[in-house]
Amino acid sequence: MKLDKLLLFFSLFFTLLLLFLINFEKPIAEGKITRISSDKESTKIFLEDASLIWLKNRTKLELKIGNQIKVYGKPAENTNNTLIFAEKITCLNC
Amino acid sequence: MIEIIVACLLGIFFGIVCGLIPGLHTNLVSSILVAILPIALNYISPFIAMIFIICLTITNIFFEFIPAIYLGAPEEDTNLSVMPGHELLLQGKGHEAVYLMSTGAKLGIFASFVMTFIFILFLKTTYPFFERMMFWILTWICIFIIAGEKNKMISIIFFILSGFIGIGALNNQINQPLLPLLTGLFGISGLIESINQKTKIPNQNLKLTKISFDKIKAPLIASLAVSPLCSFLPGLGSSQATIIGTKIKKLDRKQFLILNGTINSLIMYLSFVTLYLIERSRTGSAAAISSIITISFKDLLIIFCLFVLIGLTTSKLTLKTSSFIANKINKVNYSKISIGVITFLTVMSIIISGTTGFLVLISSTLLGLACQKYNVRKGILMGCLLIPTLLIYLPL
């Protein structure tokens, strides 16, 4: 195989491996919802360990107080991981 | 007063250090700053901390041109300048390349004065519209980038593949994912190619030709057209602005470098205006400042004055440093320097981003190398940021 095709093949291989690894990411926060507040632009979810989950209002959210959730996303860099920008939320007891 | 002067000097010093170290981007530095600011604020006021961050930012903008040109080791904002800058370096005009980018950066500082008024007049009312249209704007930008390529099929493949790498990098829990991602795509791949070609840097000519106004006009118009949009919309930064700018106006290699320099400083300053007007941070420095202070109009004026003063001072320092390096670079083995830079960037990526970051580095380096072998323009690889952002704004 020519070098250019080889490079492209291995690049694709490692990229697929990277995408596969996304399935093994650990949740950044986990807990019971104690409060939910919404405004025009965002929804804030408060967990029992004082974490604040922030998400933009783009999709309907069917979570209630008392739901146990796992949150995947990124922490805001200046808040000691207490503010989290959620990318995915999994509900465990919905 | 003394505190302000000390903050300025320290900001300039750390800006020089951060600018000269390859791979150490302002966003990475800003995230370190944000982590240590709570401790620092026990000793200094938020205003002094802001002065320090601004001086560091401005100095870094100028000094990061040097590793981008001489070492082929770009950061997020200078990755597209590596190819034309490196071409000039191989013609013995590395110092001129730094001069062109530095001139562009100074131009951007003065242009930002005009743009500030336009932003104050229009940004608050138009921003919600742009945010709603974000997906379509990004789609248009993607089509715009690909449409200009000669071999569209191959370009689409590389664009999509770079998008997959971007998705993989940004969705795994990697610290500072942009470091291995952009270093591999634009930095290490270029350095490996230099080693393969046994690149020998010729004697560098320190003579600088005066830039005529006609030469500056096209990049200035292109940057004024593109930078405002890319300074307040999320997902768009200097690299995307540079690509769009080159499509608006046909530019030669030297004008491209001026454009890149102009856009870097313009977008950075306008990010502070954006922070003031709509309280959104679009750069690491703006995010660092927003964490310690709410910017007032008076602070914005101070920031502009600092941009002018420190920018003019730093541009002279940059040229002096560049001429020093230009005198020495042809005397050293460039392959050894390239190997050293590759090793440094790899180690930094592993330390900061971990083993998954290393995997990102490998994938992105391989793609960057493949891109060079297929003769596809490296601007196509900005799909690594465009596609993930497009998916966030998908209207579903």
Short mmCIF file of C-alpha atoms in Angstrom, two decimals:
data_model
loop_
_atom_site.label_atom_id
_atom_site.label_comp_id
_atom_site.label_asym_id
_atom_site.label_seq_id
_atom_site.Cartn_x
_atom_site.Cartn_y
_atom_site.Cartn_z
CA MET A 1 0.00 0.00 0.00
CA LYS A 2 1.27 3.48 -0.83
CA LEU A 3 2.37 5.74 2.04
CA ASP A 4 -0.46 8.28 1.54
CA LYS A 5 -3.14 5.57 1.69
CA LEU A 6 -1.41 3.97 4.67
CA LEU A 7 -1.40 7.27 6.57
CA LEU A 8 -5.08 7.81 5.80
CA PHE A 9 -5.93 4.26 6.87
CA PHE A 10 -4.14 4.51 10.20
CA SER A 11 -5.55 7.97 10.81
CA LEU A 12 -9.05 6.54 10.29
CA PHE A 13 -8.25 3.58 12.54
CA PHE A 14 -7.08 5.71 15.47
CA THR A 15 -9.99 8.13 14.96
CA LEU A 16 -12.49 5.27 15.18
CA LEU A 17 -10.70 4.09 18.32
CA LEU A 18 -11.10 7.57 19.81
CA LEU A 19 -14.80 7.64 18.96
CA PHE A 20 -15.17 4.17 20.50
CA LEU A 21 -13.57 5.40 23.72
CA ILE A 22 -16.35 7.98 24.15
CA ASN A 23 -18.57 5.10 25.27
CA PHE A 24 -16.32 4.55 28.28
CA GLU A 25 -16.35 8.07 29.62
CA LYS A 26 -17.15 8.44 33.31
CA PRO A 27 -19.90 10.79 34.49
CA ILE A 28 -18.59 14.06 35.83
CA ALA A 29 -21.34 14.29 38.45
CA GLU A 30 -23.92 11.98 39.87
CA GLY A 31 -26.70 12.50 42.39
CA LYS A 32 -30.26 13.30 43.27
CA ILE A 33 -31.91 16.45 41.94
CA THR A 34 -32.90 18.83 44.74
CA ARG A 35 -34.00 21.84 42.66
CA ILE A 36 -34.63 22.80 39.02
CA SER A 37 -34.86 26.38 37.83
CA SER A 38 -35.37 27.59 34.25
CA ASP A 39 -35.21 30.88 32.45
CA LYS A 40 -35.51 31.83 28.77
CA GLU A 41 -32.01 30.65 27.87
CA SER A 42 -31.00 27.88 30.25
CA THR A 43 -31.98 25.36 32.84
CA LYS A 44 -30.12 24.93 36.10
CA ILE A 45 -30.27 21.66 37.98
CA PHE A 46 -29.06 21.52 41.60
CA LEU A 47 -27.82 18.21 42.96
CA GLU A 48 -27.70 17.16 46.63
CA ASP A 49 -23.88 17.55 46.73
CA ALA A 50 -24.26 21.24 45.78
CA SER A 51 -23.19 20.69 42.14
CA LEU A 52 -24.92 23.00 39.69
CA ILE A 53 -25.66 21.55 36.28
CA TRP A 54 -26.18 24.12 33.54
CA LEU A 55 -27.69 23.40 30.16
CA LYS A 56 -28.97 25.49 27.30
CA ASN A 57 -32.69 25.27 26.55
CA ARG A 58 -32.60 23.42 23.29
CA THR A 59 -34.35 20.16 24.05
CA LYS A 60 -37.26 19.29 26.28
CA LEU A 61 -36.18 18.17 29.71
CA GLU A 62 -38.27 15.57 31.51
CA LEU A 63 -36.55 15.56 34.87
CA LYS A 64 -38.15 16.08 38.26
CA ILE A 65 -36.96 16.72 41.81
CA GLY A 66 -35.85 13.41 43.30
CA ASN A 67 -34.59 11.90 40.01
CA GLN A 68 -31.18 10.24 40.29
CA ILE A 69 -29.05 11.39 37.34
CA LYS A 70 -25.59 10.92 35.86
CA VAL A 71 -24.16 13.98 34.15
CA TYR A 72 -21.55 13.97 31.36
CA GLY A 73 -19.95 17.21 30.38
CA LYS A 74 -17.27 19.67 31.34
CA PRO A 75 -16.76 21.63 34.52
CA ALA A 76 -16.49 25.39 34.37
CA GLU A 77 -12.83 26.14 34.89
CA ASN A 78 -13.12 28.67 37.68
CA THR A 79 -15.61 27.03 40.00
CA ASN A 80 -13.82 23.99 41.52
CA ASN A 81 -16.03 21.58 39.57
CA THR A 82 -19.20 22.85 41.26
CA LEU A 83 -20.59 24.31 38.03
CA ILE A 84 -20.92 21.80 35.21
CA PHE A 85 -21.89 22.41 31.59
CA ALA A 86 -23.87 19.30 30.78
CA GLU A 87 -23.58 17.58 27.42
CA LYS A 88 -25.51 14.44 28.30
CA ILE A 89 -27.72 13.47 31.24
CA THR A 90 -28.77 9.91 32.02
CA CYS A 91 -31.67 9.40 34.40
CA LEU A 92 -31.42 6.29 36.55
CA ASN A 93 -34.89 6.21 38.08
CA CYS A 94 -37.12 8.01 35.59
CA MET B 1 0.56 53.32 40.27
CA ILE B 2 3.57 51.12 41.08
CA GLU B 3 1.28 48.09 41.25
CA ILE B 4 0.00 48.84 37.74
CA ILE B 5 3.54 49.17 36.33
CA VAL B 6 4.65 45.93 38.02
CA ALA B 7 1.53 44.14 36.71
CA CYS B 8 2.31 45.41 33.18
CA LEU B 9 5.96 44.32 33.34
CA LEU B 10 5.10 40.90 34.76
CA GLY B 11 2.38 40.48 32.15
CA ILE B 12 4.85 41.31 29.36
CA PHE B 13 7.45 38.92 30.82
CA PHE B 14 5.06 35.99 31.11
CA GLY B 15 3.55 36.85 27.72
CA ILE B 16 7.04 36.53 26.17
CA VAL B 17 7.67 33.20 27.92
CA CYS B 18 4.26 31.80 26.96
CA GLY B 19 4.51 33.11 23.41
CA LEU B 20 7.94 31.60 22.80
CA ILE B 21 7.13 28.18 24.25
CA PRO B 22 5.60 26.18 21.40
CA GLY B 23 2.15 24.76 22.07
CA LEU B 24 1.49 27.00 25.09
CA HIS B 25 -1.60 28.86 23.94
CA THR B 26 -3.29 31.78 25.71
CA ASN B 27 -6.33 29.61 26.47
CA LEU B 28 -4.13 27.09 28.25
CA VAL B 29 -2.36 29.89 30.13
CA SER B 30 -5.73 31.47 30.96
CA SER B 31 -7.04 28.24 32.42
CA ILE B 32 -3.93 28.06 34.63
CA LEU B 33 -4.52 31.70 35.63
CA VAL B 34 -8.16 31.04 36.49
CA ALA B 35 -7.03 28.20 38.73
CA ILE B 36 -4.53 30.37 40.65
CA LEU B 37 -6.51 33.65 40.64
CA PRO B 38 -8.51 32.90 43.81
CA ILE B 39 -5.18 32.70 45.71
CA ALA B 40 -3.68 35.71 43.92
CA LEU B 41 -6.72 37.86 44.74
CA ASN B 42 -5.78 37.64 48.44
CA TYR B 43 -2.77 39.80 47.58
CA ILE B 44 -3.81 41.92 44.60
CA SER B 45 -6.99 43.66 43.53
CA PRO B 46 -9.11 42.32 40.64
CA PHE B 47 -8.23 45.44 38.65
CA ILE B 48 -4.48 44.74 38.90
CA ALA B 49 -5.08 41.09 38.00
CA MET B 50 -6.99 42.29 34.92
CA ILE B 51 -4.06 44.53 33.88
CA PHE B 52 -1.69 41.55 34.23
CA ILE B 53 -3.92 39.29 32.11
CA ILE B 54 -4.34 41.93 29.37
CA CYS B 55 -0.59 42.62 29.15
CA LEU B 56 0.15 38.89 29.05
CA THR B 57 -2.46 38.39 26.32
CA ILE B 58 -1.23 41.20 24.08
CA THR B 59 2.42 40.17 24.40
CA ASN B 60 1.54 36.55 23.73
CA ILE B 61 -0.28 37.52 20.51
CA PHE B 62 2.95 39.00 19.12
CA PHE B 63 5.48 36.52 20.47
CA GLU B 64 3.58 33.40 19.37
CA PHE B 65 4.40 34.39 15.78
CA ILE B 66 8.03 33.45 16.43
CA PRO B 67 7.70 29.71 17.15
CA ALA B 68 5.03 29.49 14.44
CA ILE B 69 7.45 30.82 11.80
CA TYR B 70 10.86 29.60 12.97
CA LEU B 71 9.93 26.27 14.50
CA GLY B 72 6.79 25.46 12.51
CA ALA B 73 5.10 25.01 15.88
CA PRO B 74 1.83 26.93 15.81
CA GLU B 75 -0.88 27.50 18.33
CA GLU B 76 -4.61 27.64 17.72
CA ASP B 77 -4.52 31.17 16.28
CA THR B 78 -1.39 30.79 14.19
CA ASN B 79 -1.82 27.27 12.80
CA LEU B 80 -2.75 28.49 9.33
CA SER B 81 0.23 30.81 9.17
CA VAL B 82 2.71 27.93 9.46
CA MET B 83 2.72 26.99 5.77
CA PRO B 84 3.19 30.46 4.20
CA GLY B 85 5.45 31.49 7.08
CA HIS B 86 7.58 28.39 6.63
CA GLU B 87 7.81 29.02 2.89
CA LEU B 88 9.21 32.47 3.59
CA LEU B 89 11.61 31.02 6.16
CA LEU B 90 12.97 28.66 3.51
CA GLN B 91 13.50 31.65 1.23
CA GLY B 92 15.56 33.34 3.94
CA LYS B 93 12.72 35.69 4.84
CA GLY B 94 11.68 34.36 8.24
CA HIS B 95 12.22 37.75 9.87
CA GLU B 96 10.05 39.36 7.22
CA ALA B 97 7.31 36.80 7.93
CA VAL B 98 7.34 37.77 11.63
CA TYR B 99 7.34 41.46 10.61
CA LEU B 100 4.30 40.94 8.39
CA MET B 101 2.32 39.19 11.12
CA SER B 102 3.41 41.80 13.66
CA THR B 103 2.31 44.60 11.32
CA GLY B 104 -1.02 42.86 10.88
CA ALA B 105 -1.42 42.62 14.65
CA LYS B 106 -0.73 46.36 15.07
CA LEU B 107 -3.23 47.08 12.29
CA GLY B 108 -5.78 44.98 14.13
CA ILE B 109 -5.31 46.98 17.32
CA PHE B 110 -6.06 50.26 15.55
CA ALA B 111 -8.93 48.75 13.53
CA SER B 112 -10.50 47.55 16.78
CA PHE B 113 -11.08 51.19 17.76
CA VAL B 114 -13.52 51.58 14.86
CA MET B 115 -15.09 48.17 15.39
CA THR B 116 -15.78 48.95 19.07
CA PHE B 117 -18.28 51.66 18.10
CA ILE B 118 -19.97 49.39 15.56
CA PHE B 119 -20.25 46.67 18.20
CA ILE B 120 -21.68 49.07 20.77
CA LEU B 121 -24.30 50.20 18.26
CA PHE B 122 -25.36 46.82 16.87
CA LEU B 123 -24.22 43.81 18.89
CA LYS B 124 -26.86 43.68 21.63
CA THR B 125 -29.77 43.88 19.19
CA THR B 126 -28.36 41.52 16.53
CA TYR B 127 -26.77 38.86 18.74
CA PRO B 128 -29.96 36.80 19.41
CA PHE B 129 -30.54 36.58 15.65
CA PHE B 130 -27.01 35.34 14.97
CA GLU B 131 -27.26 32.81 17.76
CA ARG B 132 -30.48 31.38 16.31
CA MET B 133 -28.88 31.24 12.85
CA MET B 134 -25.63 29.72 14.13
CA PHE B 135 -26.13 26.30 12.51
CA TRP B 136 -26.78 27.84 9.08
CA ILE B 137 -23.86 30.26 9.39
CA LEU B 138 -21.51 27.38 10.23
CA THR B 139 -22.91 25.24 7.40
CA TRP B 140 -22.30 28.08 4.98
CA ILE B 141 -18.75 28.45 6.27
CA CYS B 142 -18.11 24.69 5.79
CA ILE B 143 -19.40 24.82 2.19
CA PHE B 144 -17.40 28.00 1.59
CA ILE B 145 -14.18 26.32 2.74
CA ILE B 146 -14.66 23.18 0.63
CA ALA B 147 -15.92 24.96 -2.48
CA GLY B 148 -12.60 26.71 -2.94
CA GLU B 149 -10.63 23.46 -3.11
CA LYS B 150 -9.40 21.92 -6.38
CA ASN B 151 -10.11 18.28 -5.52
CA LYS B 152 -13.45 18.55 -3.75
CA MET B 153 -14.00 14.83 -3.11
CA ILE B 154 -10.68 14.35 -1.30
CA SER B 155 -11.19 17.65 0.54
CA ILE B 156 -14.61 16.50 1.78
CA ILE B 157 -13.08 13.23 3.03
CA PHE B 158 -10.36 15.07 4.95
CA PHE B 159 -12.86 17.63 6.26
CA ILE B 160 -15.16 14.92 7.60
CA LEU B 161 -12.29 12.86 9.01
CA SER B 162 -10.90 15.92 10.82
CA GLY B 163 -14.43 16.48 12.15
CA PHE B 164 -14.47 12.93 13.55
CA ILE B 165 -11.13 13.52 15.26
CA GLY B 166 -12.51 16.76 16.68
CA ILE B 167 -15.59 14.97 17.99
CA GLY B 168 -13.38 12.27 19.53
CA ALA B 169 -11.07 14.84 21.12
CA LEU B 170 -13.79 17.11 22.49
CA ASN B 171 -16.13 14.37 23.77
CA ASN B 172 -13.64 12.25 25.64
CA GLN B 173 -12.80 13.68 29.04
CA ILE B 174 -9.46 15.11 28.00
CA ASN B 175 -7.88 18.11 29.69
CA GLN B 176 -7.15 20.83 27.11
CA PRO B 177 -8.13 18.71 24.08
CA LEU B 178 -7.18 21.44 21.61
CA LEU B 179 -3.52 21.05 22.52
CA PRO B 180 -2.96 17.54 21.08
CA LEU B 181 -5.60 18.09 18.39
CA LEU B 182 -4.16 21.21 16.77
CA THR B 183 -0.55 20.35 17.58
CA GLY B 184 -0.89 17.08 15.66
CA LEU B 185 -2.86 18.45 12.71
CA PHE B 186 -0.80 21.58 12.09
CA GLY B 187 2.39 21.41 14.12
CA ILE B 188 3.97 17.98 14.41
CA SER B 189 2.87 16.83 10.95
CA GLY B 190 4.61 19.84 9.41
CA LEU B 191 7.75 19.28 11.48
CA ILE B 192 7.92 15.60 10.47
CA GLU B 193 7.67 16.66 6.83
CA SER B 194 10.56 19.11 7.39
CA ILE B 195 12.69 16.31 8.85
CA ASN B 196 11.81 14.01 5.93
CA GLN B 197 12.79 16.62 3.43
CA LYS B 198 16.02 17.28 5.37
CA THR B 199 15.07 20.94 5.43
CA LYS B 200 18.02 23.22 5.77
CA ILE B 201 17.28 26.76 6.79
CA PRO B 202 19.19 29.18 4.58
CA ASN B 203 20.82 32.40 5.78
CA GLN B 204 18.12 34.74 6.89
CA ASN B 205 17.87 38.19 5.41
CA LEU B 206 17.11 40.78 8.07
CA LYS B 207 16.22 43.46 5.53
CA LEU B 208 12.59 44.49 5.75
CA THR B 209 10.76 45.91 2.75
CA LYS B 210 8.27 48.64 3.53
CA ILE B 211 4.70 47.48 3.15
CA SER B 212 2.68 49.69 0.81
CA PHE B 213 -0.88 50.66 1.65
CA ASP B 214 -2.09 48.72 -1.41
CA LYS B 215 -0.59 45.56 0.09
CA ILE B 216 -2.36 46.16 3.40
CA LYS B 217 -5.75 47.15 1.96
CA ALA B 218 -6.95 43.67 0.97
CA PRO B 219 -6.10 41.88 4.27
CA LEU B 220 -7.49 44.83 6.26
CA ILE B 221 -10.82 44.75 4.40
CA ALA B 222 -11.01 40.96 4.72
CA SER B 223 -10.29 41.06 8.46
CA LEU B 224 -12.81 43.87 9.10
CA ALA B 225 -15.43 41.85 7.23
CA VAL B 226 -14.83 38.60 9.04
CA SER B 227 -13.41 39.26 12.51
CA PRO B 228 -16.54 40.84 14.08
CA LEU B 229 -18.63 37.73 13.37
CA CYS B 230 -15.94 35.38 14.59
CA SER B 231 -15.28 37.38 17.74
CA PHE B 232 -18.74 37.00 19.29
CA LEU B 233 -20.14 33.80 17.81
CA PRO B 234 -19.20 30.61 19.65
CA GLY B 235 -17.25 27.94 17.77
CA LEU B 236 -15.61 30.46 15.47
CA GLY B 237 -12.16 31.84 16.13
CA SER B 238 -9.11 33.31 14.41
CA SER B 239 -8.46 30.23 12.26
CA GLN B 240 -11.96 30.13 10.79
CA ALA B 241 -11.89 33.90 10.33
CA THR B 242 -8.60 33.61 8.43
CA ILE B 243 -9.97 30.93 6.11
CA ILE B 244 -13.08 32.97 5.33
CA GLY B 245 -10.99 36.09 4.91
CA THR B 246 -8.87 34.41 2.22
CA LYS B 247 -12.03 33.56 0.29
CA ILE B 248 -13.34 37.13 0.46
CA LYS B 249 -10.22 38.65 -1.00
CA LYS B 250 -7.54 36.93 -3.07
CA LEU B 251 -4.32 37.26 -1.08
CA ASP B 252 -0.72 36.39 -1.74
CA ARG B 253 1.46 34.69 0.86
CA LYS B 254 2.59 37.93 2.50
CA GLN B 255 -0.90 39.38 2.64
CA PHE B 256 -2.08 36.13 4.22
CA LEU B 257 0.38 36.61 7.08
CA ILE B 258 -0.80 40.22 7.56
CA LEU B 259 -4.39 38.95 7.59
CA ASN B 260 -3.61 36.32 10.22
CA GLY B 261 -1.89 38.91 12.43
CA THR B 262 -4.74 41.43 12.06
CA ILE B 263 -7.40 38.88 12.84
CA ASN B 264 -5.58 37.60 15.95
CA SER B 265 -5.41 40.99 17.65
CA LEU B 266 -8.80 42.20 16.38
CA ILE B 267 -10.65 39.12 17.61
CA MET B 268 -8.86 39.19 20.95
CA TYR B 269 -9.78 42.84 21.62
CA LEU B 270 -13.34 42.40 20.37
CA SER B 271 -13.76 39.46 22.75
CA PHE B 272 -13.46 41.98 25.62
CA VAL B 273 -16.01 44.25 23.94
CA THR B 274 -18.30 41.21 23.62
CA LEU B 275 -17.76 40.46 27.30
CA TYR B 276 -18.75 44.03 28.19
CA LEU B 277 -21.82 44.16 25.93
CA ILE B 278 -23.40 40.71 26.19
CA GLU B 279 -21.43 39.12 29.08
CA ARG B 280 -20.20 36.23 26.93
CA SER B 281 -16.54 35.13 27.00
CA ARG B 282 -15.22 33.97 23.65
CA THR B 283 -11.52 33.70 24.49
CA GLY B 284 -9.64 32.23 27.44
CA SER B 285 -8.40 35.68 28.49
CA ALA B 286 -11.94 37.11 28.46
CA ALA B 287 -13.11 34.11 30.50
CA ALA B 288 -10.29 34.67 33.03
CA ILE B 289 -11.22 38.35 33.39
CA SER B 290 -14.95 37.62 33.63
CA SER B 291 -14.22 35.32 36.58
CA ILE B 292 -12.74 38.19 38.64
CA ILE B 293 -14.38 41.42 37.49
CA THR B 294 -17.45 42.75 35.68
CA ILE B 295 -16.07 44.94 32.92
CA SER B 296 -17.29 48.53 32.87
CA PHE B 297 -16.93 50.97 29.97
CA LYS B 298 -14.01 52.58 31.85
CA ASP B 299 -12.28 49.15 32.05
CA LEU B 300 -12.85 48.70 28.31
CA LEU B 301 -11.14 52.02 27.58
CA ILE B 302 -8.22 51.01 29.83
CA ILE B 303 -7.99 47.69 27.97
CA PHE B 304 -7.87 49.54 24.63
CA CYS B 305 -5.13 51.90 25.89
CA LEU B 306 -3.14 48.90 27.10
CA PHE B 307 -3.62 47.18 23.74
CA VAL B 308 -2.17 50.23 21.98
CA LEU B 309 0.71 50.92 24.41
CA ILE B 310 1.76 47.35 25.09
CA GLY B 311 1.10 46.34 21.48
CA LEU B 312 3.43 49.00 20.07
CA THR B 313 6.12 48.19 22.67
CA THR B 314 5.81 44.45 22.21
CA SER B 315 5.94 44.62 18.43
CA LYS B 316 9.40 46.19 18.68
CA LEU B 317 10.50 43.53 21.20
CA THR B 318 9.15 40.83 18.88
CA LEU B 319 11.17 42.13 15.94
CA LYS B 320 14.33 42.35 18.05
CA THR B 321 13.83 38.76 19.25
CA SER B 322 13.07 37.65 15.72
CA SER B 323 16.24 39.23 14.31
CA PHE B 324 18.29 37.55 17.09
CA ILE B 325 16.80 34.16 16.21
CA ALA B 326 17.10 34.78 12.47
CA ASN B 327 20.85 35.35 12.91
CA LYS B 328 21.29 32.04 14.73
CA ILE B 329 18.80 29.65 13.16
CA ASN B 330 20.76 28.71 10.04
CA LYS B 331 23.75 27.77 12.19
CA VAL B 332 21.85 25.00 13.98
CA ASN B 333 20.69 21.67 12.65
CA TYR B 334 17.02 22.29 11.85
CA SER B 335 16.18 18.58 11.93
CA LYS B 336 17.51 18.38 15.49
CA ILE B 337 15.45 21.44 16.46
CA SER B 338 12.38 19.87 14.85
CA ILE B 339 12.94 16.61 16.73
CA GLY B 340 13.37 18.58 19.95
CA VAL B 341 10.16 20.54 19.37
CA ILE B 342 8.23 17.37 18.46
CA THR B 343 9.46 15.67 21.64
CA PHE B 344 8.57 18.70 23.76
CA LEU B 345 5.07 19.02 22.28
CA THR B 346 4.45 15.28 22.66
CA VAL B 347 5.56 15.26 26.29
CA MET B 348 3.46 18.36 27.03
CA SER B 349 0.42 16.76 25.40
CA ILE B 350 0.83 13.60 27.46
CA ILE B 351 1.38 15.50 30.73
CA ILE B 352 -1.54 17.89 30.19
CA SER B 353 -3.99 15.71 28.24
CA GLY B 354 -3.09 12.20 29.36
CA THR B 355 -3.02 8.95 27.37
CA THR B 356 -6.26 9.70 25.53
CA GLY B 357 -4.72 13.03 24.56
CA PHE B 358 -1.74 11.11 23.19
CA LEU B 359 -4.14 9.05 21.09
CA VAL B 360 -5.63 12.31 19.75
CA LEU B 361 -2.11 13.49 18.98
CA ILE B 362 -1.32 10.33 17.00
CA SER B 363 -4.61 10.44 15.00
CA SER B 364 -4.29 14.13 14.24
CA THR B 365 -0.60 13.86 13.28
CA LEU B 366 -1.35 10.98 10.90
CA LEU B 367 -4.19 12.96 9.32
CA GLY B 368 -1.98 16.04 9.00
CA LEU B 369 0.69 13.95 7.27
CA ALA B 370 -1.87 12.33 4.95
CA CYS B 371 -3.21 15.80 4.11
CA GLN B 372 0.28 16.87 3.03
CA LYS B 373 0.77 13.71 0.94
CA TYR B 374 -2.55 14.25 -0.89
CA ASN B 375 -1.70 17.95 -1.47
CA VAL B 376 -4.83 19.14 0.29
CA ARG B 377 -4.72 22.57 1.91
CA LYS B 378 -4.41 22.32 5.66
CA GLY B 379 -7.21 24.84 6.17
CA ILE B 380 -9.58 21.94 5.41
CA LEU B 381 -8.55 20.34 8.70
CA MET B 382 -10.39 23.12 10.59
CA GLY B 383 -13.30 20.74 10.23
CA CYS B 384 -11.95 19.42 13.55
CA LEU B 385 -13.60 22.39 15.26
CA LEU B 386 -16.32 23.32 12.78
CA ILE B 387 -18.07 19.94 12.67
CA PRO B 388 -18.32 19.46 16.48
CA THR B 389 -19.67 23.01 16.80
CA LEU B 390 -22.12 22.39 13.96
CA LEU B 391 -23.45 19.33 15.80
CA ILE B 392 -24.00 21.34 18.98
CA TYR B 393 -26.15 23.82 17.08
CA LEU B 394 -28.02 21.21 15.03
CA PRO B 395 -31.67 22.34 15.12
CA LEU B 396 -33.25 19.05 16.26
#
